[in-house]
Short mmCIF file of C-alpha atoms in Angstrom, two decimals:
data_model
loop_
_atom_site.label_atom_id
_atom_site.label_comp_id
_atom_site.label_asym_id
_atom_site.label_seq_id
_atom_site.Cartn_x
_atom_site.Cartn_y
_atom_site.Cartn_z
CA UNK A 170 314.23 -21.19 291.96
CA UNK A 171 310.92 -21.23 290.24
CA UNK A 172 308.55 -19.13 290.65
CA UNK A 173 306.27 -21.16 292.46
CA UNK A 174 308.43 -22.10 294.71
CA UNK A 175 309.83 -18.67 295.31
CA UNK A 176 306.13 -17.91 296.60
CA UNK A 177 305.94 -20.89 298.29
CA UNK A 178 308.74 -19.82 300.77
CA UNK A 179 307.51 -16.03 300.87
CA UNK A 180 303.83 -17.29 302.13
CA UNK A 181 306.05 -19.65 304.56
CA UNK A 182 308.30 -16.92 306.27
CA UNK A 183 305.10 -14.51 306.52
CA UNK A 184 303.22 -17.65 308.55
CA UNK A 185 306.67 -17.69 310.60
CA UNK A 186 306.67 -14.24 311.36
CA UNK A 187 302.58 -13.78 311.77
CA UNK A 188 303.02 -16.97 314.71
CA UNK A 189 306.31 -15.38 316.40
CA UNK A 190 304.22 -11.97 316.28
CA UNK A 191 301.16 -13.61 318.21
CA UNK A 192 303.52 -16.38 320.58
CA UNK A 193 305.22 -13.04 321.42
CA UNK A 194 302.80 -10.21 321.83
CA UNK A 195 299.62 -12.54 322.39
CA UNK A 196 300.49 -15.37 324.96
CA UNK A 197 304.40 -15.26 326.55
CA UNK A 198 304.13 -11.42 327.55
CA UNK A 199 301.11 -11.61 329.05
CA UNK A 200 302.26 -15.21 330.84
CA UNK A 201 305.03 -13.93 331.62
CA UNK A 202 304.13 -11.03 333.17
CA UNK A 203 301.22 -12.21 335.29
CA UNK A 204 303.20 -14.88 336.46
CA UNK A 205 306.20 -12.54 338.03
CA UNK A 206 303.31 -10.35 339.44
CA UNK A 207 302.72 -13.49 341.33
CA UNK A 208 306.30 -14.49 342.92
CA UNK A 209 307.80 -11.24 342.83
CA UNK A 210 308.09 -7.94 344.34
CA UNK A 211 305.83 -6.03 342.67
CA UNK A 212 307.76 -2.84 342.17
CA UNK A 213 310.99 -4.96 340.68
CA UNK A 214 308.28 -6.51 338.41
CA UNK A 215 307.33 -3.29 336.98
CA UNK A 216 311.18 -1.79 336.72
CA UNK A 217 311.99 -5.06 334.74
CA UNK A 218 308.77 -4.70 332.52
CA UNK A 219 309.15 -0.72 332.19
CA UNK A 220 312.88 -0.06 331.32
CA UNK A 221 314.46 -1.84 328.62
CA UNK A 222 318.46 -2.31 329.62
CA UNK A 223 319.85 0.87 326.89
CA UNK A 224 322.59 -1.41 326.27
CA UNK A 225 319.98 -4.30 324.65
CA UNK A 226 317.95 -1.89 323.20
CA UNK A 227 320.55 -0.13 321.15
CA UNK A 228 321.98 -3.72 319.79
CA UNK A 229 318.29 -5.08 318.76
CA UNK A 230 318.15 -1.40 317.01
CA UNK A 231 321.73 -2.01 315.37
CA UNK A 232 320.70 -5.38 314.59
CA UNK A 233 317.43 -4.18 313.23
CA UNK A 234 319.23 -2.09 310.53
CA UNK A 235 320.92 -4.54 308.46
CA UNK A 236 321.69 -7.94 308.40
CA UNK A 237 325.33 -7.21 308.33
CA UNK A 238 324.26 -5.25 311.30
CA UNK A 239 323.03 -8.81 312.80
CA UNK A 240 325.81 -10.44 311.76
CA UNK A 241 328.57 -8.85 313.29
CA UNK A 242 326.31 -8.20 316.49
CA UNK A 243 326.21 -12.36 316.73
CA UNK A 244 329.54 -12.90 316.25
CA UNK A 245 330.76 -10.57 318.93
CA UNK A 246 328.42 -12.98 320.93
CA UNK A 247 326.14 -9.51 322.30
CA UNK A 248 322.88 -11.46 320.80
CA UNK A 249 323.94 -15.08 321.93
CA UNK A 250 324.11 -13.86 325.76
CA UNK A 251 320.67 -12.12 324.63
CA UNK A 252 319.63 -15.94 323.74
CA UNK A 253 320.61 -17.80 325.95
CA UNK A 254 318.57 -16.02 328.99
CA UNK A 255 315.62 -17.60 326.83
CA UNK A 256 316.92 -20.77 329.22
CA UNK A 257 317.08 -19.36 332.57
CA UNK A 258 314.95 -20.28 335.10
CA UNK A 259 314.58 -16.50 336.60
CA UNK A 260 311.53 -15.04 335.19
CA UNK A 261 312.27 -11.76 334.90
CA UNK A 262 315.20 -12.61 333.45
CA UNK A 263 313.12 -13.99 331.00
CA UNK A 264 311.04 -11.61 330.61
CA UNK A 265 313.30 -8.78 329.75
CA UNK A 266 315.09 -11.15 327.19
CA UNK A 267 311.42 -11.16 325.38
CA UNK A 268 310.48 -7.99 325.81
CA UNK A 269 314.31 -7.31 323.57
CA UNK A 270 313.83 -10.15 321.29
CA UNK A 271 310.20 -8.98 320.07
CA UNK A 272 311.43 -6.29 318.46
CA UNK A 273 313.64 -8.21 316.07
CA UNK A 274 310.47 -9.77 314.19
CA UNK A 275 309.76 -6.94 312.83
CA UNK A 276 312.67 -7.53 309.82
CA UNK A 277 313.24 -10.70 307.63
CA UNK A 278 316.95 -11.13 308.86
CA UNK A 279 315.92 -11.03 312.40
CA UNK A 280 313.26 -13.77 312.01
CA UNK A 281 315.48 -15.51 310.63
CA UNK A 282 318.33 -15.30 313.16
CA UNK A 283 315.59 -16.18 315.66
CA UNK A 284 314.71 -19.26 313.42
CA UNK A 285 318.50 -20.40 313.30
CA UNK A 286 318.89 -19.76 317.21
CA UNK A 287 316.02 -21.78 318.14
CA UNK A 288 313.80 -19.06 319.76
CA UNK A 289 310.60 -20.03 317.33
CA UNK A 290 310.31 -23.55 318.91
CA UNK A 291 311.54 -22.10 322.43
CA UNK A 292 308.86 -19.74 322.38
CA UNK A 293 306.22 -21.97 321.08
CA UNK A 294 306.82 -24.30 323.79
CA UNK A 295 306.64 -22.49 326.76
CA UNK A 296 303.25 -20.85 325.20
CA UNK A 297 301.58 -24.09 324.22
CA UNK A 298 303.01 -27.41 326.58
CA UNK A 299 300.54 -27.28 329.12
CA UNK A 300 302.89 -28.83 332.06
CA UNK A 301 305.78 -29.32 330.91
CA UNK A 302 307.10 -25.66 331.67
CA UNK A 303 306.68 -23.99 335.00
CA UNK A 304 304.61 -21.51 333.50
CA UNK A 305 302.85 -23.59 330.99
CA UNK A 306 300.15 -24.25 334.31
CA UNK A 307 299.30 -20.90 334.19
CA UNK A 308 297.48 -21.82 331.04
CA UNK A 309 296.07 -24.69 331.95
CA UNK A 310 292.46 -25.21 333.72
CA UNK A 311 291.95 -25.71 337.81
CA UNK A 312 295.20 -22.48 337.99
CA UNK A 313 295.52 -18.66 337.70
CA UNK A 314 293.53 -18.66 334.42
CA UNK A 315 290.75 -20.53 335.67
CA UNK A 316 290.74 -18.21 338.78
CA UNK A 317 291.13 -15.02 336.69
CA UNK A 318 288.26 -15.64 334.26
CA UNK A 319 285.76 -16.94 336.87
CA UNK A 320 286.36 -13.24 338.92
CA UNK A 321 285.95 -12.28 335.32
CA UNK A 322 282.64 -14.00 334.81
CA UNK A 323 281.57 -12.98 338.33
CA UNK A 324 281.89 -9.34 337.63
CA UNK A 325 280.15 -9.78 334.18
CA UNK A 326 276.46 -10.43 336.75
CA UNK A 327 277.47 -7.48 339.11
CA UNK A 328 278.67 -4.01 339.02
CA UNK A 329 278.61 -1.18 336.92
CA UNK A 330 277.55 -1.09 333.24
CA UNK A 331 281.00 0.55 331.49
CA UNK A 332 283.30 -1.87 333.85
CA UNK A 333 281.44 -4.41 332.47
CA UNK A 334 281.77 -3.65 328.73
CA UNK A 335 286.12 -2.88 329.64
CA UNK A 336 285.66 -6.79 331.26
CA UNK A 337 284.18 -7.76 327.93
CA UNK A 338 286.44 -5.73 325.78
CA UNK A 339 289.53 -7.79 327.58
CA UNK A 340 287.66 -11.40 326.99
CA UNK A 341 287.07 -9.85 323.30
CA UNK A 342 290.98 -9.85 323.02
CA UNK A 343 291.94 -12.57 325.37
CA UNK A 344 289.62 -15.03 322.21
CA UNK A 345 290.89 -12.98 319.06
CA UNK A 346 292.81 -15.32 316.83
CA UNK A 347 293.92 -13.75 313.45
CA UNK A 348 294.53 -17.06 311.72
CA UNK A 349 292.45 -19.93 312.54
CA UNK A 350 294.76 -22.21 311.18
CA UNK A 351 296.99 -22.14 313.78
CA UNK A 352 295.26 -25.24 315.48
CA UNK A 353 297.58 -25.25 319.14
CA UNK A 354 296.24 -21.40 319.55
CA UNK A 355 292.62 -22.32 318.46
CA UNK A 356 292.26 -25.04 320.85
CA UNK A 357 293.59 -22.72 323.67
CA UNK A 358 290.92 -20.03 322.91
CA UNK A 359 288.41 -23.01 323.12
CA UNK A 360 289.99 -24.25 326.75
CA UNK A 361 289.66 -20.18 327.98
CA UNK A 362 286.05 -19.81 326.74
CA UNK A 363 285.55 -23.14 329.06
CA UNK A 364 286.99 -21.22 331.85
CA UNK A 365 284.05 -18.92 331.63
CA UNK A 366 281.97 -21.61 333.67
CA UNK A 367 278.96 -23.46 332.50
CA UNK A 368 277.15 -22.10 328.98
CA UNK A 369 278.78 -18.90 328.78
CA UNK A 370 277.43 -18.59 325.48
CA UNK A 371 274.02 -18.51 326.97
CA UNK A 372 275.55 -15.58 329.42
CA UNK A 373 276.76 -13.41 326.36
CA UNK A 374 273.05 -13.85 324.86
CA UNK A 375 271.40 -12.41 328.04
CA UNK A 376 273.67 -9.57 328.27
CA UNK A 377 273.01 -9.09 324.29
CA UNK A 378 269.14 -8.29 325.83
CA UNK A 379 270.38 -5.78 328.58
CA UNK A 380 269.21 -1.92 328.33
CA UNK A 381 271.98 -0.75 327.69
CA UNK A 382 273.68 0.16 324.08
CA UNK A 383 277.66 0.05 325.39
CA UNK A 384 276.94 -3.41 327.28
CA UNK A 385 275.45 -4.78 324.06
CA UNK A 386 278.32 -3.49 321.84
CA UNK A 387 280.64 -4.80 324.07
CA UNK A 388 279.41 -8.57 324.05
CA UNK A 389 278.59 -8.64 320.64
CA UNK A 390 282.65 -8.17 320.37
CA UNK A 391 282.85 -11.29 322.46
CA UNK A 392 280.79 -12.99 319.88
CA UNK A 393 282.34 -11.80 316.79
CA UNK A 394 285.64 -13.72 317.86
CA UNK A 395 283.67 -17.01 318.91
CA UNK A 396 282.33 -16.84 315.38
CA UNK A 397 285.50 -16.29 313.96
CA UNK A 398 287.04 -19.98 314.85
CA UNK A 399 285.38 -23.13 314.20
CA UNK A 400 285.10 -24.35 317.72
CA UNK A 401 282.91 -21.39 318.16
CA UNK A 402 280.85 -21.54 315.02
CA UNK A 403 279.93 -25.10 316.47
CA UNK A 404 279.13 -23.67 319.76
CA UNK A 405 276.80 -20.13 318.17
CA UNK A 406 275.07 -22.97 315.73
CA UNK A 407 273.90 -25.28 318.88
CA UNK A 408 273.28 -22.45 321.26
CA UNK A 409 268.99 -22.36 321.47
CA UNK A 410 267.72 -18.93 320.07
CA UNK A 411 271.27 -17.46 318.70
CA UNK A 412 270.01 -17.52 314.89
CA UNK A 413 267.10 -16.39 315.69
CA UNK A 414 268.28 -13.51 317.70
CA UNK A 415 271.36 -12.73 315.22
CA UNK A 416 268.99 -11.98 312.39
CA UNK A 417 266.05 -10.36 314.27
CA UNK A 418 266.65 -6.85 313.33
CA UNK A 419 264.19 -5.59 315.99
CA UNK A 420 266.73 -6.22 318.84
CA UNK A 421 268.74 -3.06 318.11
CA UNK A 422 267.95 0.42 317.45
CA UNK A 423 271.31 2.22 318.33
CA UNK A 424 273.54 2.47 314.92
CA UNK A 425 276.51 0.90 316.76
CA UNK A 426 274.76 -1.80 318.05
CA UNK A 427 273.50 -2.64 314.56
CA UNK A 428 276.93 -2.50 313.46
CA UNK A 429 278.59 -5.13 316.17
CA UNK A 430 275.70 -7.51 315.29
CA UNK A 431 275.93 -7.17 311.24
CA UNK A 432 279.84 -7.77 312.17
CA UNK A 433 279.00 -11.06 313.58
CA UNK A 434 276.35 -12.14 310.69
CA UNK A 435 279.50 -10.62 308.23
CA UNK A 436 281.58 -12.63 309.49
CA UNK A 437 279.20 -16.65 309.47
CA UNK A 438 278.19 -15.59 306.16
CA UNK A 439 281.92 -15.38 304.55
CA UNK A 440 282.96 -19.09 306.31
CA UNK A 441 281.22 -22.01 305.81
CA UNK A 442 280.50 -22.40 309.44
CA UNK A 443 280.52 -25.27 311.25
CA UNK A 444 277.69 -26.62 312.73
CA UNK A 445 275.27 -24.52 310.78
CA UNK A 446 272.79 -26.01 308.07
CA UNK A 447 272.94 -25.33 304.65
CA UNK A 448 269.90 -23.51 305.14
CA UNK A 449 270.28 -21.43 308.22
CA UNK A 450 273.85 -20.64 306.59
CA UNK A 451 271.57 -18.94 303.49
CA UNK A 452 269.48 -17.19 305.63
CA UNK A 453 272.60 -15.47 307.31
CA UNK A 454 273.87 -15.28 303.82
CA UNK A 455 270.45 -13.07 302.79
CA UNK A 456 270.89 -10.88 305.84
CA UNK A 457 274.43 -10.35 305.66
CA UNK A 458 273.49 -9.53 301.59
CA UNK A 459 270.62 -6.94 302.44
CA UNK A 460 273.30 -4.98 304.76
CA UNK A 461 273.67 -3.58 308.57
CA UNK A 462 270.62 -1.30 308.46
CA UNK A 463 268.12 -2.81 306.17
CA UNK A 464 264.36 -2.67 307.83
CA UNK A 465 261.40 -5.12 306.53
CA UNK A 466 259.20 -1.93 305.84
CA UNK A 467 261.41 -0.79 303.16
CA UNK A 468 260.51 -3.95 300.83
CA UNK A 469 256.90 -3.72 301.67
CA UNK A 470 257.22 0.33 300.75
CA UNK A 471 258.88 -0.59 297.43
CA UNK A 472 256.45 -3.84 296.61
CA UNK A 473 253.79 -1.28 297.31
CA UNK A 474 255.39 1.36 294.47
CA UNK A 475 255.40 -1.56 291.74
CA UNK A 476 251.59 -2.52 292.48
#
């Protein structure tokens, strides 16, 4: 196999294994779980969630160790049973079959066992087709989601300052997308930030102005994903006053509020970003060259020195 081609197939399994990683960690666990908190007895919920069978975990850990380990685990048919609970309509059942599974994407022969068994595209599905899996309506708008992040907006305009910036940390995670070209999980982090009711982006910049350092910090976070995906470059670039409050300086004293806001002009000024004009784009470029704590006084200090 040439070369290129032998590169060409390590960049593909890595893509393979970064998606299974994020279908698996990011959106079915979480799904999942929130759904059987929902039609379940709680305290069976949180057995099934907390305590792996030993039996399962002690053939994923086998399996883990070898692929001859694999092998002769699948052939004995322990894994296939392990599989094949993928396809049951109990959701705990599910569940725990997930919660086993995960750990096999961790090694190259276990991705590709769960390539060859079918779990990429099983687990994709149920993740991304809005409707056409009982739980795929938890992900939709109008359901749980919807409900969850309007309580979540809701407490954003009332309560206390550090339950605030945890409710922001969450939505800060909730958006995060390592790779934007994964266009199915983009587009979901798009529908989710609609959740948030009308022009949340204009909610994030008034709690960017609140007295308060850890609030600011906190929603700044928020921000820093938005800008990381195009849909939200689009939506920072046509939001009134965002570039001109991302590169006034003067809004932040506090070191680690100067920080989470260089973060945000660090991360426009690598990207072309969408929506942005070639000039505003070089103005964040210029800001994001002169650094996080660069003051205006400084250049008229060392203009002064050359006079």
């Amino acid at each position: 196999m040439a070369n290129s081609e032998v590169f060409k197939h390590v960049c593909i399994e890595h893509r393979l294994q970064q998606f299974l990683e994020l279908v698996c960690t990011k959106f079915c666990k979480p799904v999942f779980t929130n759904y059987a908190l929902g039609v379940t007895d709680k305290h069976d919920v949180r057995k099934a969630l907390h305590h792996k069978p030993l039996s399962r975990k002690v053939f994923v850990e086998v399996a883990r160790a070898s692929p001859e380990n694999l092998e002769r685990l699948s052939e004995n048919g322990y894994l296939e049973r392990l599989v094949k609970e993928m396809d049951k309509n109990d959701v705990l059942v599910q569940l725990n079959a997930l919660e086993v599974l995960t750990d096999l994407v961790s090694c190259n022969h276990g991705l590709d066992y769960l390539e060859r068994t079918g779990i990429i595209s099983k687990l994709r599905q149920k993740a991304l087709n809005i409707g056409s899996d009982p739980l795929g309506n938890f992900l939709g708008p109008g359901d749980r989601m919807s409900r969850y992040l309007k309580t979540l907006r809701q407490n954003l305009h009332s309560g206390k300052v550090d339950f605030k910036a945890r409710y922001l940390g969450a939505l800060a995670n909730v958006l995060h997308v390592q790779d934007s070209s994964y266009e199915d999980l983009v587009n979901l982090t798009e529908r989710w930030y609609s959740l948030l009711g009308d022009r949340p982006t204009d909610m994030l910049l008034r709690l960017c102005r609140q007295p308060f350092p850890e609030l600011r910090c906190a929603t700044l976070s928020v921000i820093a994903e938005v800008a990381r995906v195009p849909w939200g470059q689009a939506t920072l670039a046509a939001q009134p006053g965002f570039l001109e409050y991302l590169l006034d300086r003067s809004t932040e004293a506090d070191k680690a509020c100067k920080e989470a806001k260089f973060a945000v002009v660090a991360i426009l000024a690598q990207v072309q970003p969408r929506g942005f004009s070639a000039e505003d784009w070089q103005r964040i470029r210029n800001t994001y060259q002169e650094g996080p704590f660069f003051m205006a006084t400084e250049a008229a200090v060392t203009f002064e020195g050359l006079s």
